[in-house]
Amino acid sequence: MSYNLASLGPGGVVIALLLVLSLLSLALILVKLVQLWPARAGEKRRAEALEAWGKGDRTTAQAWVSGGNSPADRVLAYAMTSLAGGFRGPPLMAELLRRGNEEFARMNGLIRLLELIAMISPLLGLLGTVLGMIQSFQALEMAEGSANASVLAGGIWQALLTTAVGLIVAIPAAVAATLLSARAESAAQMIENAVGRLMLLEEQPRAA
């Protein structure tokens, strides 16, 4: 026998909401993949740019990083341009910290929403199950004991279906949120490493 969402009673409303959340989750995952896929790119190019900077070839170094599109490239390019223009010291470090935090916040954006979907989907599924069980036992009470076991079992499996759907939505969302967050943190570490190496190279001639 086939069932539509309306036949599931309160559980059908919950499943419809979970389907909306699943579509939203998929859209968020695709958006973040497009955004974070290049976030860790250009490590070799940055290494070559820093090597050129250390040799005093600042023009080549700036050209290497200015063509990049990763967060580390953008922050490093700003740092090189600022140093070449004579902007240095605590004000520069404060601005680099601000830009690094801004890049990380941008990379981490929407991941919280994905985590929220992963958290509330099982709860919505459980709510649908509880409402469905209440409805089933209300029907059993109204039947005054004349309902057979198959009717009661049918109501119970329909109620439990919402919990299963909630878990199906939550698990991919939770896995994706964890992996995307790890990629964002890795990209943020690349920003810190690139800027740190640049500042170390900038200090080396002074120590000589």
PDB file of C-alpha atoms in Angstrom:
ATOM      1  CA  MET A   1       0.000   0.000   0.000  1.00  0.00           C
ATOM      2  CA  SER A   2       1.366   3.409  -0.908  1.00  0.00           C
ATOM      3  CA  TYR A   3       1.305   6.380   1.463  1.00  0.00           C
ATOM      4  CA  ASN A   4       1.546  10.097   0.875  1.00  0.00           C
ATOM      5  CA  LEU A   5       2.642  12.667   3.422  1.00  0.00           C
ATOM      6  CA  ALA A   6      -0.941  13.616   4.269  1.00  0.00           C
ATOM      7  CA  SER A   7      -1.720  10.029   5.265  1.00  0.00           C
ATOM      8  CA  LEU A   8       0.997  10.169   7.923  1.00  0.00           C
ATOM      9  CA  GLY A   9      -0.855  12.783   9.970  1.00  0.00           C
ATOM     10  CA  PRO A  10       1.394  14.979  12.141  1.00  0.00           C
ATOM     11  CA  GLY A  11       4.381  12.904  11.014  1.00  0.00           C
ATOM     12  CA  GLY A  12       3.750  13.992   7.423  1.00  0.00           C
ATOM     13  CA  VAL A  13       4.154  17.644   8.375  1.00  0.00           C
ATOM     14  CA  VAL A  14       7.424  16.851  10.152  1.00  0.00           C
ATOM     15  CA  ILE A  15       8.718  14.825   7.197  1.00  0.00           C
ATOM     16  CA  ALA A  16       7.843  17.677   4.829  1.00  0.00           C
ATOM     17  CA  LEU A  17       9.823  20.057   7.048  1.00  0.00           C
ATOM     18  CA  LEU A  18      12.730  17.620   7.146  1.00  0.00           C
ATOM     19  CA  LEU A  19      12.700  17.388   3.355  1.00  0.00           C
ATOM     20  CA  VAL A  20      12.960  21.181   3.191  1.00  0.00           C
ATOM     21  CA  LEU A  21      15.885  21.048   5.624  1.00  0.00           C
ATOM     22  CA  SER A  22      17.549  18.357   3.523  1.00  0.00           C
ATOM     23  CA  LEU A  23      17.337  20.562   0.412  1.00  0.00           C
ATOM     24  CA  LEU A  24      18.680  23.524   2.374  1.00  0.00           C
ATOM     25  CA  SER A  25      21.488  21.357   3.727  1.00  0.00           C
ATOM     26  CA  LEU A  26      22.430  20.200   0.228  1.00  0.00           C
ATOM     27  CA  ALA A  27      22.440  23.778  -1.047  1.00  0.00           C
ATOM     28  CA  LEU A  28      24.658  24.903   1.847  1.00  0.00           C
ATOM     29  CA  ILE A  29      27.100  22.064   1.251  1.00  0.00           C
ATOM     30  CA  LEU A  30      27.405  22.926  -2.443  1.00  0.00           C
ATOM     31  CA  VAL A  31      27.908  26.639  -1.705  1.00  0.00           C
ATOM     32  CA  LYS A  32      30.602  25.952   0.883  1.00  0.00           C
ATOM     33  CA  LEU A  33      32.363  23.439  -1.363  1.00  0.00           C
ATOM     34  CA  VAL A  34      32.595  26.048  -4.119  1.00  0.00           C
ATOM     35  CA  GLN A  35      33.866  28.623  -1.627  1.00  0.00           C
ATOM     36  CA  LEU A  36      36.323  26.432   0.277  1.00  0.00           C
ATOM     37  CA  TRP A  37      37.652  24.282  -2.554  1.00  0.00           C
ATOM     38  CA  PRO A  38      40.315  26.866  -3.554  1.00  0.00           C
ATOM     39  CA  ALA A  39      40.903  28.012   0.038  1.00  0.00           C
ATOM     40  CA  ARG A  40      44.008  25.851   0.472  1.00  0.00           C
ATOM     41  CA  ALA A  41      45.376  26.367  -3.039  1.00  0.00           C
ATOM     42  CA  GLY A  42      48.581  28.137  -4.006  1.00  0.00           C
ATOM     43  CA  GLU A  43      50.885  26.846  -1.271  1.00  0.00           C
ATOM     44  CA  LYS A  44      53.733  26.194  -3.704  1.00  0.00           C
ATOM     45  CA  ARG A  45      53.290  29.614  -5.310  1.00  0.00           C
ATOM     46  CA  ARG A  46      53.385  31.330  -1.910  1.00  0.00           C
ATOM     47  CA  ALA A  47      56.539  29.427  -0.988  1.00  0.00           C
ATOM     48  CA  GLU A  48      58.225  30.632  -4.164  1.00  0.00           C
ATOM     49  CA  ALA A  49      57.025  34.181  -3.523  1.00  0.00           C
ATOM     50  CA  LEU A  50      58.436  34.125   0.000  1.00  0.00           C
ATOM     51  CA  GLU A  51      61.714  32.751  -1.324  1.00  0.00           C
ATOM     52  CA  ALA A  52      61.885  35.623  -3.817  1.00  0.00           C
ATOM     53  CA  TRP A  53      61.042  38.093  -1.043  1.00  0.00           C
ATOM     54  CA  GLY A  54      63.845  36.724   1.077  1.00  0.00           C
ATOM     55  CA  LYS A  55      66.275  37.264  -1.800  1.00  0.00           C
ATOM     56  CA  GLY A  56      65.160  40.871  -2.113  1.00  0.00           C
ATOM     57  CA  ASP A  57      63.125  40.423  -5.293  1.00  0.00           C
ATOM     58  CA  ARG A  58      59.981  42.039  -3.932  1.00  0.00           C
ATOM     59  CA  THR A  59      58.410  42.804  -7.298  1.00  0.00           C
ATOM     60  CA  THR A  60      58.454  39.142  -8.317  1.00  0.00           C
ATOM     61  CA  ALA A  61      57.193  38.070  -4.895  1.00  0.00           C
ATOM     62  CA  GLN A  62      54.249  40.452  -5.067  1.00  0.00           C
ATOM     63  CA  ALA A  63      53.452  39.332  -8.604  1.00  0.00           C
ATOM     64  CA  TRP A  64      53.360  35.683  -7.468  1.00  0.00           C
ATOM     65  CA  VAL A  65      50.809  36.212  -4.707  1.00  0.00           C
ATOM     66  CA  SER A  66      48.726  38.924  -6.380  1.00  0.00           C
ATOM     67  CA  GLY A  67      47.491  36.388  -8.932  1.00  0.00           C
ATOM     68  CA  GLY A  68      46.209  34.006  -6.256  1.00  0.00           C
ATOM     69  CA  ASN A  69      42.606  33.726  -5.135  1.00  0.00           C
ATOM     70  CA  SER A  70      42.953  31.950  -1.796  1.00  0.00           C
ATOM     71  CA  PRO A  71      42.540  33.720   1.561  1.00  0.00           C
ATOM     72  CA  ALA A  72      46.238  33.241   2.324  1.00  0.00           C
ATOM     73  CA  ASP A  73      47.135  34.840  -1.012  1.00  0.00           C
ATOM     74  CA  ARG A  74      44.976  37.874  -0.316  1.00  0.00           C
ATOM     75  CA  VAL A  75      46.333  38.491   3.171  1.00  0.00           C
ATOM     76  CA  LEU A  76      49.925  37.825   2.127  1.00  0.00           C
ATOM     77  CA  ALA A  77      49.579  40.156  -0.865  1.00  0.00           C
ATOM     78  CA  TYR A  78      48.337  42.926   1.414  1.00  0.00           C
ATOM     79  CA  ALA A  79      51.199  42.299   3.843  1.00  0.00           C
ATOM     80  CA  MET A  80      53.806  42.493   1.069  1.00  0.00           C
ATOM     81  CA  THR A  81      52.276  45.647  -0.404  1.00  0.00           C
ATOM     82  CA  SER A  82      52.200  47.277   3.035  1.00  0.00           C
ATOM     83  CA  LEU A  83      55.800  46.353   3.840  1.00  0.00           C
ATOM     84  CA  ALA A  84      56.958  47.568   0.437  1.00  0.00           C
ATOM     85  CA  GLY A  85      55.185  50.861   1.125  1.00  0.00           C
ATOM     86  CA  GLY A  86      56.809  51.277   4.551  1.00  0.00           C
ATOM     87  CA  PHE A  87      53.758  50.329   6.624  1.00  0.00           C
ATOM     88  CA  ARG A  88      54.974  48.068   9.402  1.00  0.00           C
ATOM     89  CA  GLY A  89      55.034  47.503  13.147  1.00  0.00           C
ATOM     90  CA  PRO A  90      52.062  46.947  15.509  1.00  0.00           C
ATOM     91  CA  PRO A  91      49.568  48.817  13.282  1.00  0.00           C
ATOM     92  CA  LEU A  92      50.348  46.462  10.394  1.00  0.00           C
ATOM     93  CA  MET A  93      50.094  43.397  12.617  1.00  0.00           C
ATOM     94  CA  ALA A  94      46.732  44.576  13.929  1.00  0.00           C
ATOM     95  CA  GLU A  95      45.433  45.087  10.404  1.00  0.00           C
ATOM     96  CA  LEU A  96      46.719  41.678   9.289  1.00  0.00           C
ATOM     97  CA  LEU A  97      45.009  40.083  12.284  1.00  0.00           C
ATOM     98  CA  ARG A  98      41.773  41.833  11.384  1.00  0.00           C
ATOM     99  CA  ARG A  99      41.993  40.701   7.774  1.00  0.00           C
ATOM    100  CA  GLY A 100      42.837  37.156   8.797  1.00  0.00           C
ATOM    101  CA  ASN A 101      39.862  37.033  11.149  1.00  0.00           C
ATOM    102  CA  GLU A 102      37.646  38.460   8.431  1.00  0.00           C
ATOM    103  CA  GLU A 103      38.766  35.786   5.984  1.00  0.00           C
ATOM    104  CA  PHE A 104      38.182  33.043   8.556  1.00  0.00           C
ATOM    105  CA  ALA A 105      34.720  34.386   9.400  1.00  0.00           C
ATOM    106  CA  ARG A 106      33.861  34.394   5.707  1.00  0.00           C
ATOM    107  CA  MET A 107      35.078  30.819   5.270  1.00  0.00           C
ATOM    108  CA  ASN A 108      33.254  29.699   8.397  1.00  0.00           C
ATOM    109  CA  GLY A 109      30.012  31.410   7.412  1.00  0.00           C
ATOM    110  CA  LEU A 110      26.924  29.211   6.929  1.00  0.00           C
ATOM    111  CA  ILE A 111      28.682  26.244   8.552  1.00  0.00           C
ATOM    112  CA  ARG A 112      26.879  27.118  11.800  1.00  0.00           C
ATOM    113  CA  LEU A 113      23.585  26.843   9.942  1.00  0.00           C
ATOM    114  CA  LEU A 114      24.614  23.429   8.652  1.00  0.00           C
ATOM    115  CA  GLU A 115      25.484  22.390  12.215  1.00  0.00           C
ATOM    116  CA  LEU A 116      22.070  23.652  13.357  1.00  0.00           C
ATOM    117  CA  ILE A 117      20.346  21.493  10.745  1.00  0.00           C
ATOM    118  CA  ALA A 118      22.355  18.489  11.920  1.00  0.00           C
ATOM    119  CA  MET A 119      21.320  19.202  15.512  1.00  0.00           C
ATOM    120  CA  ILE A 120      17.603  19.837  15.075  1.00  0.00           C
ATOM    121  CA  SER A 121      16.795  17.227  12.405  1.00  0.00           C
ATOM    122  CA  PRO A 122      16.876  14.235  14.824  1.00  0.00           C
ATOM    123  CA  LEU A 123      14.846  16.256  17.330  1.00  0.00           C
ATOM    124  CA  LEU A 124      12.230  17.029  14.694  1.00  0.00           C
ATOM    125  CA  GLY A 125      12.187  13.350  13.740  1.00  0.00           C
ATOM    126  CA  LEU A 126      11.677  12.374  17.361  1.00  0.00           C
ATOM    127  CA  LEU A 127       8.911  14.948  17.696  1.00  0.00           C
ATOM    128  CA  GLY A 128       7.160  13.446  14.678  1.00  0.00           C
ATOM    129  CA  THR A 129       7.475   9.982  16.190  1.00  0.00           C
ATOM    130  CA  VAL A 130       6.018  11.103  19.516  1.00  0.00           C
ATOM    131  CA  LEU A 131       3.112  12.870  17.812  1.00  0.00           C
ATOM    132  CA  GLY A 132       2.502   9.816  15.621  1.00  0.00           C
ATOM    133  CA  MET A 133       2.521   7.475  18.628  1.00  0.00           C
ATOM    134  CA  ILE A 134       0.078   9.720  20.442  1.00  0.00           C
ATOM    135  CA  GLN A 135      -2.215   9.644  17.426  1.00  0.00           C
ATOM    136  CA  SER A 136      -1.951   5.855  17.149  1.00  0.00           C
ATOM    137  CA  PHE A 137      -2.848   5.272  20.776  1.00  0.00           C
ATOM    138  CA  GLN A 138      -5.667   7.783  20.572  1.00  0.00           C
ATOM    139  CA  ALA A 139      -7.080   5.803  17.632  1.00  0.00           C
ATOM    140  CA  LEU A 140      -6.672   2.596  19.639  1.00  0.00           C
ATOM    141  CA  GLU A 141      -8.556   4.132  22.560  1.00  0.00           C
ATOM    142  CA  MET A 142     -11.373   5.335  20.318  1.00  0.00           C
ATOM    143  CA  ALA A 143     -11.668   1.838  18.833  1.00  0.00           C
ATOM    144  CA  GLU A 144     -12.285   0.547  22.397  1.00  0.00           C
ATOM    145  CA  GLY A 145      -9.968  -2.395  21.897  1.00  0.00           C
ATOM    146  CA  SER A 146     -11.457  -3.536  18.582  1.00  0.00           C
ATOM    147  CA  ALA A 147      -8.417  -2.445  16.543  1.00  0.00           C
ATOM    148  CA  ASN A 148      -6.258  -5.356  15.409  1.00  0.00           C
ATOM    149  CA  ALA A 149      -2.488  -5.585  15.794  1.00  0.00           C
ATOM    150  CA  SER A 150      -1.791  -4.877  12.130  1.00  0.00           C
ATOM    151  CA  VAL A 151      -3.553  -1.501  12.291  1.00  0.00           C
ATOM    152  CA  LEU A 152      -1.629  -0.539  15.419  1.00  0.00           C
ATOM    153  CA  ALA A 153       1.662  -1.708  13.912  1.00  0.00           C
ATOM    154  CA  GLY A 154       0.956   0.329  10.777  1.00  0.00           C
ATOM    155  CA  GLY A 155       0.506   3.461  12.836  1.00  0.00           C
ATOM    156  CA  ILE A 156       3.685   2.805  14.795  1.00  0.00           C
ATOM    157  CA  TRP A 157       5.945   2.289  11.764  1.00  0.00           C
ATOM    158  CA  GLN A 158       4.595   5.445  10.190  1.00  0.00           C
ATOM    159  CA  ALA A 159       5.443   7.314  13.379  1.00  0.00           C
ATOM    160  CA  LEU A 160       8.938   5.843  13.550  1.00  0.00           C
ATOM    161  CA  LEU A 161       9.518   6.854   9.934  1.00  0.00           C
ATOM    162  CA  THR A 162      10.018  10.479  10.992  1.00  0.00           C
ATOM    163  CA  THR A 163      12.926   9.539  13.262  1.00  0.00           C
ATOM    164  CA  ALA A 164      14.581   7.653  10.419  1.00  0.00           C
ATOM    165  CA  VAL A 165      14.152  10.621   8.063  1.00  0.00           C
ATOM    166  CA  GLY A 166      15.529  12.962  10.725  1.00  0.00           C
ATOM    167  CA  LEU A 167      18.666  10.865  11.054  1.00  0.00           C
ATOM    168  CA  ILE A 168      19.056  10.596   7.271  1.00  0.00           C
ATOM    169  CA  VAL A 169      19.044  14.399   7.081  1.00  0.00           C
ATOM    170  CA  ALA A 170      21.242  14.952  10.151  1.00  0.00           C
ATOM    171  CA  ILE A 171      24.112  12.537   9.463  1.00  0.00           C
ATOM    172  CA  PRO A 172      25.292  13.987   6.116  1.00  0.00           C
ATOM    173  CA  ALA A 173      24.856  17.516   7.457  1.00  0.00           C
ATOM    174  CA  ALA A 174      26.959  16.748  10.536  1.00  0.00           C
ATOM    175  CA  VAL A 175      29.711  15.058   8.505  1.00  0.00           C
ATOM    176  CA  ALA A 176      29.793  17.893   5.957  1.00  0.00           C
ATOM    177  CA  ALA A 177      29.871  20.575   8.673  1.00  0.00           C
ATOM    178  CA  THR A 178      32.821  18.866  10.375  1.00  0.00           C
ATOM    179  CA  LEU A 179      34.813  18.440   7.161  1.00  0.00           C
ATOM    180  CA  LEU A 180      34.082  21.981   5.942  1.00  0.00           C
ATOM    181  CA  SER A 181      35.004  23.456   9.311  1.00  0.00           C
ATOM    182  CA  ALA A 182      38.279  21.529   9.291  1.00  0.00           C
ATOM    183  CA  ARG A 183      39.072  22.867   5.813  1.00  0.00           C
ATOM    184  CA  ALA A 184      38.333  26.435   6.922  1.00  0.00           C
ATOM    185  CA  GLU A 185      40.606  26.029   9.952  1.00  0.00           C
ATOM    186  CA  SER A 186      43.348  24.576   7.751  1.00  0.00           C
ATOM    187  CA  ALA A 187      43.080  27.557   5.389  1.00  0.00           C
ATOM    188  CA  ALA A 188      43.255  29.918   8.372  1.00  0.00           C
ATOM    189  CA  GLN A 189      46.419  28.140   9.513  1.00  0.00           C
ATOM    190  CA  MET A 190      47.885  28.720   6.055  1.00  0.00           C
ATOM    191  CA  ILE A 191      47.225  32.451   6.422  1.00  0.00           C
ATOM    192  CA  GLU A 192      49.016  32.494   9.764  1.00  0.00           C
ATOM    193  CA  ASN A 193      51.954  30.478   8.449  1.00  0.00           C
ATOM    194  CA  ALA A 194      52.408  32.617   5.326  1.00  0.00           C
ATOM    195  CA  VAL A 195      52.295  35.904   7.219  1.00  0.00           C
ATOM    196  CA  GLY A 196      54.539  34.548   9.960  1.00  0.00           C
ATOM    197  CA  ARG A 197      57.180  33.454   7.451  1.00  0.00           C
ATOM    198  CA  LEU A 198      57.002  36.843   5.724  1.00  0.00           C
ATOM    199  CA  MET A 199      57.538  38.704   8.982  1.00  0.00           C
ATOM    200  CA  LEU A 200      60.437  36.412   9.863  1.00  0.00           C
ATOM    201  CA  LEU A 201      62.069  37.126   6.509  1.00  0.00           C
ATOM    202  CA  GLU A 202      61.514  40.833   7.059  1.00  0.00           C
ATOM    203  CA  GLU A 203      63.323  40.709  10.396  1.00  0.00           C
ATOM    204  CA  GLN A 204      66.289  38.641   9.218  1.00  0.00           C
ATOM    205  CA  PRO A 205      68.230  41.471   7.507  1.00  0.00           C
ATOM    206  CA  ARG A 206      67.913  43.575  10.663  1.00  0.00           C
ATOM    207  CA  ALA A 207      69.380  40.827  12.790  1.00  0.00           C
ATOM    208  CA  ALA A 208      72.356  40.443  10.454  1.00  0.00           C
TER     209      ALA A 208
END
